[in-house]
Tab-separated table of C-alpha atoms in Angstrom:
chain	number	residue	atom	x	y	z
A	1	MET	CA	10.365	-6.473	-26.769
A	2	ALA	CA	9.586	-2.972	-25.497
A	3	GLU	CA	6.333	-1.477	-26.683
A	4	LEU	CA	6.061	2.062	-28.004
A	5	VAL	CA	3.317	4.168	-26.479
A	6	TYR	CA	2.442	7.828	-26.641
A	7	GLU	CA	2.702	9.921	-23.511
A	8	ILE	CA	1.432	13.403	-22.811
A	9	ASP	CA	4.135	16.073	-22.815
A	10	LYS	CA	3.453	17.809	-19.519
A	11	GLU	CA	6.015	20.496	-20.298
A	12	LYS	CA	3.945	21.456	-23.310
A	13	VAL	CA	0.360	21.066	-22.128
A	14	ALA	CA	-1.968	21.283	-19.164
A	15	TRP	CA	-5.537	20.037	-19.325
A	16	ARG	CA	-8.778	19.991	-17.467
A	17	LYS	CA	-12.138	18.299	-17.792
A	18	ILE	CA	-14.868	20.887	-18.257
A	19	GLU	CA	-18.452	19.667	-18.455
A	20	GLY	CA	-17.258	16.142	-19.230
A	21	GLU	CA	-14.913	17.146	-22.055
A	22	VAL	CA	-11.190	17.736	-21.960
A	23	THR	CA	-9.796	21.189	-22.680
A	24	ILE	CA	-6.088	21.391	-23.369
A	25	LEU	CA	-3.932	24.436	-22.729
A	26	ASP	CA	-0.872	24.676	-24.945
A	27	LYS	CA	1.505	26.252	-22.454
A	28	LYS	CA	3.943	27.425	-25.110
A	29	THR	CA	1.401	29.236	-27.304
A	30	ALA	CA	-1.217	29.957	-24.604
A	31	GLU	CA	-3.956	28.482	-26.820
A	32	PHE	CA	-6.863	26.350	-25.685
A	33	PHE	CA	-8.173	23.279	-27.513
A	34	ASN	CA	-11.460	21.606	-26.847
A	35	LEU	CA	-11.830	17.842	-27.374
A	36	ASN	CA	-15.184	16.240	-28.080
A	37	SER	CA	-16.322	13.391	-25.855
A	38	THR	CA	-14.651	10.605	-27.883
A	39	ALA	CA	-11.375	12.517	-28.220
A	40	SER	CA	-11.594	13.222	-24.480
A	41	GLN	CA	-11.838	9.460	-23.838
A	42	ILE	CA	-8.816	8.869	-26.060
A	43	TRP	CA	-6.896	11.561	-24.156
A	44	HIS	CA	-7.805	9.815	-20.922
A	45	LEU	CA	-6.512	6.479	-22.286
A	46	ILE	CA	-3.253	8.080	-23.484
A	47	GLN	CA	-2.871	9.499	-20.004
A	48	HIS	CA	-3.078	5.964	-18.646
A	49	GLY	CA	-0.322	4.733	-20.939
A	50	GLU	CA	-2.478	2.688	-23.320
A	51	THR	CA	-1.027	1.739	-26.717
A	52	VAL	CA	-2.724	2.774	-29.953
A	53	GLU	CA	-3.892	-0.790	-30.394
A	54	SER	CA	-5.450	-1.020	-26.945
A	55	ILE	CA	-7.159	2.363	-27.413
A	56	VAL	CA	-8.655	1.116	-30.686
A	57	LYS	CA	-9.785	-2.135	-29.066
A	58	TYR	CA	-11.394	-0.211	-26.213
A	59	LEU	CA	-13.351	1.990	-28.612
A	60	VAL	CA	-14.413	-0.945	-30.801
A	61	LYS	CA	-15.802	-2.562	-27.695
A	62	HIS	CA	-17.802	0.527	-26.737
A	63	PHE	CA	-18.954	1.846	-30.117
A	64	ASP	CA	-20.799	0.060	-32.862
A	65	ILE	CA	-18.271	1.065	-35.542
A	66	GLU	CA	-15.904	-1.007	-37.674
A	67	TYR	CA	-12.369	-1.625	-36.411
A	68	LYS	CA	-10.843	-0.127	-39.589
A	69	ILE	CA	-12.722	3.166	-39.286
A	70	ILE	CA	-11.960	3.539	-35.608
A	71	ARG	CA	-8.306	2.766	-36.179
A	72	GLU	CA	-8.074	5.424	-38.881
A	73	ASP	CA	-9.707	8.009	-36.630
A	74	VAL	CA	-7.491	7.190	-33.660
A	75	VAL	CA	-4.312	7.277	-35.748
A	76	SER	CA	-5.367	10.569	-37.307
A	77	LEU	CA	-6.068	12.141	-33.908
A	78	MET	CA	-2.779	10.849	-32.471
A	79	LYS	CA	-1.005	12.345	-35.467
A	80	GLU	CA	-2.640	15.700	-34.795
A	81	PHE	CA	-1.739	15.552	-31.095
A	82	SER	CA	1.779	14.599	-32.034
A	83	GLN	CA	2.168	17.347	-34.647
A	84	LYS	CA	1.066	19.904	-32.109
A	85	GLY	CA	3.592	18.490	-29.680
A	86	PHE	CA	0.971	17.437	-27.110
A	87	ILE	CA	2.160	13.811	-27.041
A	88	LYS	CA	5.434	12.070	-27.737
A	89	LEU	CA	6.512	8.479	-28.258
A	90	HIS	CA	7.844	6.669	-25.286
A	91	GLU	CA	9.096	3.130	-24.685
A	92	LYS	CA	6.899	1.175	-22.297
B	1	MET	CA	-9.929	20.270	-31.963
B	2	LYS	CA	-11.555	23.630	-31.527
B	3	SER	CA	-10.726	26.559	-29.321
B	4	LYS	CA	-12.838	26.674	-26.185
B	5	ARG	CA	-15.208	29.604	-26.263
B	6	GLU	CA	-16.526	29.121	-22.739
B	7	LEU	CA	-13.130	30.089	-21.409
B	8	SER	CA	-13.529	33.684	-22.498
B	9	LEU	CA	-13.332	36.336	-19.783
B	10	LYS	CA	-15.960	38.763	-20.975
B	11	ASN	CA	-16.202	40.388	-17.548
B	12	GLY	CA	-12.571	41.416	-17.676
B	13	PHE	CA	-9.694	40.533	-15.440
B	14	SER	CA	-8.045	42.182	-12.503
B	15	LEU	CA	-4.721	41.221	-10.994
B	16	GLN	CA	-3.919	42.463	-7.513
B	17	TRP	CA	-0.205	42.127	-7.084
B	18	HIS	CA	1.537	42.584	-3.764
B	19	ILE	CA	5.132	43.210	-4.709
B	20	THR	CA	6.377	43.662	-1.171
B	21	GLU	CA	5.132	42.816	2.298
B	22	ARG	CA	7.292	45.449	3.977
B	23	CYS	CA	5.444	48.390	5.432
B	24	ASN	CA	6.416	51.552	7.274
B	25	TRP	CA	3.097	51.641	9.130
B	26	ASN	CA	1.955	49.175	11.718
B	27	CYS	CA	-1.824	49.205	11.515
B	28	SER	CA	-3.373	47.222	14.306
B	29	HIS	CA	-5.832	45.370	12.068
B	30	CYS	CA	-3.514	44.578	9.158
B	31	TYR	CA	-3.861	41.083	7.695
B	32	ARG	CA	-0.269	40.710	6.576
B	33	ASP	CA	0.930	37.716	8.518
B	34	ARG	CA	4.038	36.314	6.897
B	35	GLY	CA	7.509	37.418	6.085
B	36	TYR	CA	8.399	36.984	2.421
B	37	ASN	CA	11.614	37.212	0.507
B	38	GLU	CA	11.006	39.798	-2.167
B	39	LEU	CA	11.445	38.900	-5.791
B	40	SER	CA	14.023	40.677	-7.926
B	41	ILE	CA	12.959	43.226	-10.508
B	42	ASP	CA	13.716	40.704	-13.284
B	43	GLN	CA	11.459	38.129	-11.625
B	44	LEU	CA	8.752	40.766	-11.255
B	45	TYR	CA	9.058	41.594	-14.914
B	46	ARG	CA	8.702	37.947	-15.933
B	47	ILE	CA	5.538	37.686	-13.835
B	48	PHE	CA	4.268	40.890	-15.397
B	49	LEU	CA	4.705	39.297	-18.844
B	50	GLN	CA	2.544	36.397	-17.638
B	51	PHE	CA	-0.150	38.961	-16.870
B	52	ILE	CA	0.179	40.361	-20.409
B	53	GLN	CA	0.016	36.819	-21.821
B	54	PHE	CA	-3.170	36.295	-19.811
B	55	LEU	CA	-4.741	39.440	-21.294
B	56	ASP	CA	-3.626	38.411	-24.799
B	57	THR	CA	-5.023	34.899	-24.493
B	58	PHE	CA	-8.484	36.133	-23.641
B	59	LYS	CA	-8.264	39.292	-25.748
B	60	ILE	CA	-9.298	41.393	-22.766
B	61	PRO	CA	-9.755	45.039	-23.764
B	62	PRO	CA	-7.849	47.627	-21.704
B	63	GLN	CA	-11.014	49.168	-20.272
B	64	ILE	CA	-11.691	45.989	-18.295
B	65	ALA	CA	-8.119	44.803	-17.718
B	66	ARG	CA	-6.749	45.979	-14.413
B	67	LEU	CA	-3.405	45.807	-12.699
B	68	ASN	CA	-3.415	46.873	-9.051
B	69	LEU	CA	0.058	47.165	-7.577
B	70	THR	CA	0.293	47.145	-3.838
B	71	GLY	CA	2.124	45.859	-0.773
B	72	GLY	CA	2.900	46.267	2.148
B	73	GLU	CA	3.927	49.698	1.057
B	74	VAL	CA	5.068	49.663	-2.580
B	75	PHE	CA	7.144	52.824	-2.337
B	76	LEU	CA	9.430	51.149	0.205
B	77	ARG	CA	10.890	49.238	-2.732
B	78	ASP	CA	13.709	51.399	-4.072
B	79	ASP	CA	13.200	49.887	-7.499
B	80	PHE	CA	9.440	50.456	-7.703
B	81	ILE	CA	9.690	53.461	-10.016
B	82	VAL	CA	12.249	51.587	-12.128
B	83	PHE	CA	9.750	48.741	-12.392
B	84	LEU	CA	6.967	51.121	-13.453
B	85	LYS	CA	9.261	52.511	-16.142
B	86	ARG	CA	10.023	49.009	-17.346
B	87	ILE	CA	6.366	48.013	-17.760
B	88	TYR	CA	5.298	51.369	-19.195
B	89	LYS	CA	5.513	50.208	-22.812
B	90	TYR	CA	2.496	47.954	-22.167
B	91	ASN	CA	0.545	50.748	-20.509
B	92	ASP	CA	-2.190	50.923	-23.146
B	93	ARG	CA	-3.167	47.310	-22.411
B	94	TYR	CA	-4.650	47.788	-18.938
B	95	ARG	CA	-5.656	50.276	-16.269
B	96	LEU	CA	-3.020	50.723	-13.598
B	97	LYS	CA	-3.905	51.492	-9.999
B	98	ILE	CA	-1.535	51.810	-7.072
B	99	LEU	CA	-2.692	50.989	-3.567
B	100	THR	CA	-0.485	52.760	-1.060
B	101	ASN	CA	-0.616	54.377	2.351
B	102	GLY	CA	0.674	57.501	0.626
B	103	SER	CA	3.193	58.376	3.307
B	104	LEU	CA	6.182	58.229	0.963
B	105	LEU	CA	4.593	60.236	-1.834
B	106	ASN	CA	5.668	63.799	-2.502
B	107	ASP	CA	5.191	66.238	-5.396
B	108	GLU	CA	8.181	64.907	-7.286
B	109	LYS	CA	7.096	61.262	-7.068
B	110	VAL	CA	3.492	62.047	-7.947
B	111	GLU	CA	4.591	63.975	-11.043
B	112	MET	CA	6.638	60.928	-11.982
B	113	LEU	CA	3.624	58.628	-11.510
B	114	LYS	CA	1.640	60.779	-13.867
B	115	THR	CA	4.190	60.243	-16.622
B	116	LEU	CA	4.186	56.507	-15.987
B	117	GLY	CA	0.553	55.931	-16.813
B	118	VAL	CA	-0.855	55.502	-13.325
B	119	ASP	CA	-4.642	55.739	-13.728
B	120	ALA	CA	-5.554	56.027	-10.051
B	121	VAL	CA	-4.157	55.835	-6.547
B	122	GLN	CA	-6.067	54.186	-3.734
B	123	LEU	CA	-5.601	55.160	-0.102
B	124	SER	CA	-7.219	53.526	2.908
B	125	VAL	CA	-8.690	55.259	5.924
B	126	GLU	CA	-10.320	53.755	8.974
B	127	GLY	CA	-12.494	56.626	10.081
B	128	MET	CA	-12.161	60.266	11.008
B	129	GLU	CA	-8.891	61.391	12.553
B	130	SER	CA	-9.084	59.915	16.046
B	131	VAL	CA	-10.436	56.541	14.923
B	132	ASN	CA	-8.060	56.343	11.981
B	133	ASP	CA	-4.995	57.308	14.017
B	134	ARG	CA	-5.831	54.811	16.733
B	135	ILE	CA	-5.618	52.024	14.151
B	136	ARG	CA	-3.081	53.312	11.647
B	137	GLY	CA	-0.880	55.376	13.933
B	138	LYS	CA	-0.674	58.945	15.179
B	139	GLY	CA	-0.571	61.550	12.440
B	140	THR	CA	-1.554	59.156	9.656
B	141	PHE	CA	-4.901	60.823	8.948
B	142	GLU	CA	-3.169	64.125	8.332
B	143	GLN	CA	-0.663	62.381	6.064
B	144	ILE	CA	-3.487	60.794	4.064
B	145	VAL	CA	-5.169	64.169	3.605
B	146	ASN	CA	-1.871	65.733	2.488
B	147	THR	CA	-1.336	62.941	-0.024
B	148	ILE	CA	-4.837	63.433	-1.436
B	149	GLU	CA	-4.085	67.105	-1.946
B	150	ILE	CA	-0.843	66.335	-3.786
B	151	LEU	CA	-2.572	63.783	-6.009
B	152	ASN	CA	-5.442	66.174	-6.723
B	153	LYS	CA	-2.991	68.906	-7.641
B	154	ASN	CA	-1.446	66.553	-10.186
B	155	ASP	CA	-4.809	65.395	-11.439
B	156	ILE	CA	-4.384	61.761	-10.491
B	157	PRO	CA	-7.770	60.304	-9.466
B	158	VAL	CA	-7.903	59.313	-5.805
B	159	LEU	CA	-9.953	56.432	-4.512
B	160	VAL	CA	-10.502	56.136	-0.788
B	161	SER	CA	-11.214	52.776	0.754
B	162	VAL	CA	-12.900	52.456	4.146
B	163	THR	CA	-13.454	49.181	5.930
B	164	LEU	CA	-16.768	49.166	7.715
B	165	ALA	CA	-16.455	48.166	11.373
B	166	LYS	CA	-17.927	48.800	14.804
B	167	TYR	CA	-15.462	51.590	15.446
B	168	ASN	CA	-16.395	53.694	12.402
B	169	LEU	CA	-20.011	52.766	11.687
B	170	LYS	CA	-21.428	55.891	13.337
B	171	GLU	CA	-19.119	58.299	11.575
B	172	ILE	CA	-19.662	57.072	8.025
B	173	PRO	CA	-21.852	60.077	7.056
B	174	GLN	CA	-19.214	62.474	8.401
B	175	LEU	CA	-16.503	60.554	6.588
B	176	ILE	CA	-18.350	60.654	3.276
B	177	ASP	CA	-18.970	64.356	3.684
B	178	PHE	CA	-15.312	64.987	4.508
B	179	PHE	CA	-13.994	63.141	1.459
B	180	ILE	CA	-16.580	64.619	-0.880
B	181	LYS	CA	-15.195	67.998	0.106
B	182	LEU	CA	-11.682	66.749	-0.589
B	183	GLU	CA	-12.822	65.879	-4.113
B	184	VAL	CA	-11.769	62.258	-4.189
B	185	ARG	CA	-13.102	60.269	-7.133
B	186	ARG	CA	-14.606	57.354	-5.245
B	187	ILE	CA	-15.177	56.291	-1.654
B	188	GLY	CA	-15.326	52.511	-1.470
B	189	ILE	CA	-16.949	51.286	1.725
B	190	ARG	CA	-15.840	47.705	2.090
B	191	ARG	CA	-16.763	44.925	4.449
B	192	LEU	CA	-14.355	43.748	7.092
B	193	VAL	CA	-12.780	40.377	6.313
B	194	PRO	CA	-11.478	38.576	9.395
B	195	ILE	CA	-8.231	37.010	8.184
B	196	GLY	CA	-4.565	37.130	9.084
B	197	LYS	CA	-2.663	37.558	12.295
B	198	ASN	CA	-5.353	39.797	13.829
B	199	GLN	CA	-8.278	37.598	12.896
B	200	LYS	CA	-9.757	37.369	16.382
B	201	ARG	CA	-9.662	41.115	16.876
B	202	LEU	CA	-11.212	41.632	13.453
B	203	ILE	CA	-14.088	39.285	14.293
B	204	ASP	CA	-14.695	41.375	17.427
B	205	ASP	CA	-14.816	44.485	15.234
B	206	MET	CA	-17.384	43.114	12.778
B	207	ILE	CA	-20.790	44.744	12.784
B	208	SER	CA	-23.951	42.657	13.136
B	209	PRO	CA	-26.024	41.534	10.133
B	210	LEU	CA	-28.761	44.030	10.988
B	211	GLU	CA	-26.206	46.821	11.258
B	212	GLN	CA	-24.917	45.783	7.827
B	213	ARG	CA	-28.433	46.054	6.430
B	214	ASP	CA	-28.944	49.444	8.070
B	215	PHE	CA	-25.656	50.648	6.655
B	216	TYR	CA	-26.819	49.829	3.107
B	217	ARG	CA	-30.018	51.777	3.739
B	218	LEU	CA	-28.138	54.721	5.164
B	219	ARG	CA	-25.660	54.785	2.303
B	220	HIS	CA	-28.464	54.756	-0.189
B	221	ALA	CA	-30.236	57.618	1.582
B	222	LEU	CA	-27.020	59.640	1.709
B	223	ALA	CA	-26.404	59.076	-1.990
B	224	LYS	CA	-29.922	60.202	-2.825
B	225	GLU	CA	-29.466	63.312	-0.723
B	226	ASN	CA	-26.072	64.157	-2.206
B	227	TYR	CA	-26.992	63.577	-5.801
B	228	ALA	CA	-30.119	65.628	-5.295
B	229	CYS	CA	-28.107	68.591	-4.001
B	230	GLY	CA	-26.953	69.914	-7.288
B	231	SER	CA	-25.277	69.336	-10.559
B	232	ASN	CA	-21.718	68.940	-9.370
B	233	THR	CA	-20.473	66.238	-11.718
B	234	LYS	CA	-17.257	66.005	-9.738
B	235	GLN	CA	-19.091	64.391	-6.855
B	236	PRO	CA	-17.521	61.091	-5.938
B	237	THR	CA	-19.428	57.851	-5.924
B	238	PHE	CA	-19.733	56.131	-2.595
B	239	ASN	CA	-22.689	53.833	-3.091
B	240	SER	CA	-21.374	51.601	-5.830
B	241	LEU	CA	-21.605	47.911	-5.055
B	242	CYS	CA	-18.345	46.236	-4.090
B	243	CYS	CA	-17.435	42.615	-4.555
B	244	GLU	CA	-18.492	41.633	-1.009
B	245	ASP	CA	-21.957	43.176	-1.305
B	246	GLY	CA	-23.916	40.105	-2.479
B	247	VAL	CA	-26.111	40.178	0.637
B	248	PHE	CA	-27.286	43.630	-0.425
B	249	PHE	CA	-29.592	42.004	-2.991
B	250	GLN	CA	-32.076	41.237	-0.224
B	251	GLU	CA	-32.895	44.929	-0.168
B	252	GLU	CA	-35.233	44.621	-3.111
B	253	GLU	CA	-36.411	48.216	-3.110
B	254	LEU	CA	-32.866	49.525	-3.287
B	255	VAL	CA	-31.681	46.892	-5.734
B	256	SER	CA	-34.298	47.963	-8.247
B	257	GLN	CA	-32.434	51.259	-8.539
B	258	TYR	CA	-29.241	49.563	-9.678
B	259	ASP	CA	-28.622	48.151	-13.122
B	260	ASN	CA	-29.595	44.539	-13.517
B	261	ARG	CA	-26.656	42.345	-12.726
B	262	THR	CA	-26.004	39.167	-14.586
B	263	ILE	CA	-22.691	38.299	-12.984
B	264	PRO	CA	-21.972	37.677	-9.323
B	265	LEU	CA	-20.404	40.588	-7.512
B	266	CYS	CA	-17.752	38.395	-5.932
B	267	GLY	CA	-14.692	38.521	-8.151
B	268	VAL	CA	-13.752	34.952	-7.323
B	269	LEU	CA	-17.161	33.560	-8.285
B	270	SER	CA	-17.293	35.636	-11.434
B	271	ASN	CA	-13.847	34.451	-12.417
B	272	ARG	CA	-12.361	37.880	-12.925
B	273	ILE	CA	-9.639	38.280	-10.304
B	274	LEU	CA	-6.446	36.729	-9.037
B	275	THR	CA	-3.910	37.912	-6.503
B	276	VAL	CA	-0.155	37.406	-6.515
B	277	LEU	CA	1.754	37.691	-3.232
B	278	PRO	CA	5.333	38.987	-2.870
B	279	ASN	CA	6.779	35.442	-3.106
B	280	GLY	CA	4.770	34.587	-6.228
B	281	ASP	CA	2.020	32.621	-4.481
B	282	VAL	CA	-1.324	32.988	-6.227
B	283	LEU	CA	-4.589	33.405	-4.311
B	284	PRO	CA	-8.145	33.542	-5.693
B	285	CYS	CA	-8.404	36.935	-3.970
B	286	ARG	CA	-6.204	38.780	-1.451
B	287	ARG	CA	-8.873	38.281	1.124
B	288	LEU	CA	-9.314	34.563	0.471
B	289	PRO	CA	-5.977	33.227	1.723
B	290	ILE	CA	-5.862	29.879	-0.072
B	291	VAL	CA	-2.756	29.276	-2.174
B	292	LEU	CA	-3.526	27.974	-5.680
B	293	GLY	CA	0.041	27.795	-6.972
B	294	ASN	CA	3.126	29.904	-7.513
B	295	VAL	CA	3.948	31.931	-10.621
B	296	LEU	CA	7.631	31.038	-10.331
B	297	LYS	CA	6.650	27.421	-11.013
B	298	LYS	CA	3.586	27.696	-13.251
B	299	SER	CA	2.249	30.572	-15.306
B	300	LEU	CA	-0.679	32.645	-14.117
B	301	LEU	CA	-2.672	31.247	-17.026
B	302	GLU	CA	-1.871	27.647	-16.155
B	303	ILE	CA	-2.742	28.151	-12.496
B	304	TRP	CA	-6.006	29.863	-13.410
B	305	PHE	CA	-6.859	27.084	-15.862
B	306	THR	CA	-5.831	23.967	-13.973
B	307	SER	CA	-6.556	24.686	-10.329
B	308	GLU	CA	-9.189	22.206	-9.164
B	309	LEU	CA	-9.514	24.162	-5.963
B	310	LEU	CA	-10.350	27.331	-7.851
B	311	SER	CA	-12.989	25.486	-9.917
B	312	ARG	CA	-14.476	24.149	-6.726
B	313	ILE	CA	-14.606	27.572	-5.097
B	314	ARG	CA	-16.196	29.072	-8.198
B	315	ASN	CA	-18.905	26.479	-8.519
B	316	PRO	CA	-22.087	27.800	-6.831
B	317	GLU	CA	-23.294	24.205	-6.485
B	318	ASN	CA	-20.696	23.787	-3.758
B	319	LEU	CA	-22.230	26.449	-1.553
B	320	SER	CA	-24.331	25.682	1.487
B	321	SER	CA	-27.884	24.486	0.812
B	322	VAL	CA	-29.019	27.282	3.129
B	323	CYS	CA	-27.864	29.652	0.392
B	324	ARG	CA	-28.764	27.581	-2.644
B	325	ASN	CA	-32.365	27.359	-1.509
B	326	CYS	CA	-32.656	31.085	-0.857
B	327	GLU	CA	-34.802	33.212	-3.173
B	328	TYR	CA	-31.928	35.710	-3.603
B	329	PHE	CA	-29.297	33.127	-4.447
B	330	GLU	CA	-29.008	33.918	-8.153
B	331	LEU	CA	-27.881	37.457	-7.340
B	332	CYS	CA	-26.277	37.059	-3.931
B	333	ARG	CA	-24.436	33.770	-4.587
B	334	GLY	CA	-23.766	33.264	-0.922
B	335	GLY	CA	-22.552	36.815	-0.296
B	336	ALA	CA	-18.866	37.373	0.309
B	337	ARG	CA	-16.773	34.185	0.079
B	338	CYS	CA	-13.922	35.967	1.849
B	339	VAL	CA	-16.033	37.013	4.838
B	340	SER	CA	-17.588	33.529	5.128
B	341	TYR	CA	-14.231	31.800	4.922
B	342	GLY	CA	-12.572	34.203	7.341
B	343	TYR	CA	-15.374	33.895	9.842
B	344	PHE	CA	-16.277	30.213	9.600
B	345	GLY	CA	-13.090	28.753	8.131
B	346	LYS	CA	-15.226	26.952	5.557
B	347	LEU	CA	-15.584	27.708	1.868
B	348	ASP	CA	-19.196	26.588	1.587
B	349	ALA	CA	-20.483	28.530	4.584
B	350	PRO	CA	-23.139	31.226	4.231
B	351	ASP	CA	-22.364	34.866	4.823
B	352	PRO	CA	-22.256	35.550	8.597
B	353	GLN	CA	-23.620	39.051	8.000
B	354	CYS	CA	-26.659	37.862	6.049
B	355	TRP	CA	-29.617	39.368	7.943
B	356	LYS	CA	-32.026	36.934	6.366
B	357	LEU	CA	-30.248	34.175	8.296
B	358	PHE	CA	-28.945	35.944	11.371
B	359	GLU	CA	-29.791	38.970	13.456
B	360	GLN	CA	-26.540	38.790	15.363
B	361	LEU	CA	-23.254	37.338	14.187
B	362	PRO	CA	-23.656	33.557	14.547
B	363	PRO	CA	-21.657	32.089	17.421
B	364	ASP	CA	-21.456	28.543	16.110
B	365	ALA	CA	-20.611	27.931	12.490
B	366	PHE	CA	-21.314	24.221	12.494
B	367	LYS	CA	-24.948	24.502	13.455
B	368	VAL	CA	-25.521	26.642	10.402
B	369	CYS	CA	-23.316	24.903	7.902
B	370	SER	CA	-24.080	21.269	8.561
């Protein structure tokens, strides 16, 4: 069965790593958004086509925080990215 | 997610936009080296809106937002005035300067420019009449003088740009005196950048590092003398520092008489300029011929933001260790990137006219840069 993953909408955004953190340019509104280091890591994983589940697993492995809390944070961030139109669902 | 404050452009922004490469003069040292298909007026307008978007994004106030329209010769475009009329509604957002050879300007056109919000016109000269005409063509000096008179009559500030070279070094005092009398607003004495189809000839015309140093001293002495002469507030400035003058900071005694500078002079390093060519290609600076992208494919803002090459050029850490270890580095920042790149063909090279490093122009770049 095909898996659903988020992908970055390159028509909508451009991004760059500045001092280790990702800054996103919304090309439609000409606004900049700064991601903190964890959000920058998540952005990097989205860029590499990772599923929500694999992003959560990666973070659980690297941070000493409960699975449930991390999952909530990741889902919430993905929702925000999605609402802003930075990412969209895509069949892997 | 928060907006990124570090991306603010507090030093302003200047776009130099070459809207045509056609020219009616054939100056022997010109660095135009390619034929371009010109963009239509609608395409130009869309690019112009990208410039406005850029200013909006960074909330750049009009006093430090600059649009310099140039060519080739801009007035060869039949639709140039139409274009100026079209962008006029945004005129309070930036300062508009036109760089032209002036040969196609007459009273009627200059009056028109005045109504279209042109803040200044810049003309270039190469020296006094015989030197200038040898490079720009017979009769061009006289044409330049006539154009200055027309612009003065219509109260449009005139800026004169002179490129310092072997052939005009000795007549700089005479030149300054001549243009002071013509009541131009500013005489910009710029360094020669060896790029383009005449690169080899331009390298031959470059003055030595010690001559460059002596020029700065002379200019300073002339300014002191002129400003001491009286209270004529109309006197033009001719000793202001230009973007290629980083090496000047070695002259500590003279530097102390300028305001403290916290940003590099070079517009590329200080992140405050971009150039658009007639085909939409974007360069970090007109005199640093490295294409970063094209505004027909990506917006000016996106190119400025995403170009890895531009970030690399702007990062002082990427400059030669010869420069980074120098006591003047914080102010000089490696001097003029354009001159270094033109001369050595390398972005991290030191300034070939730095008299702390060289007495004569260095013959072998690799010995210095490795």
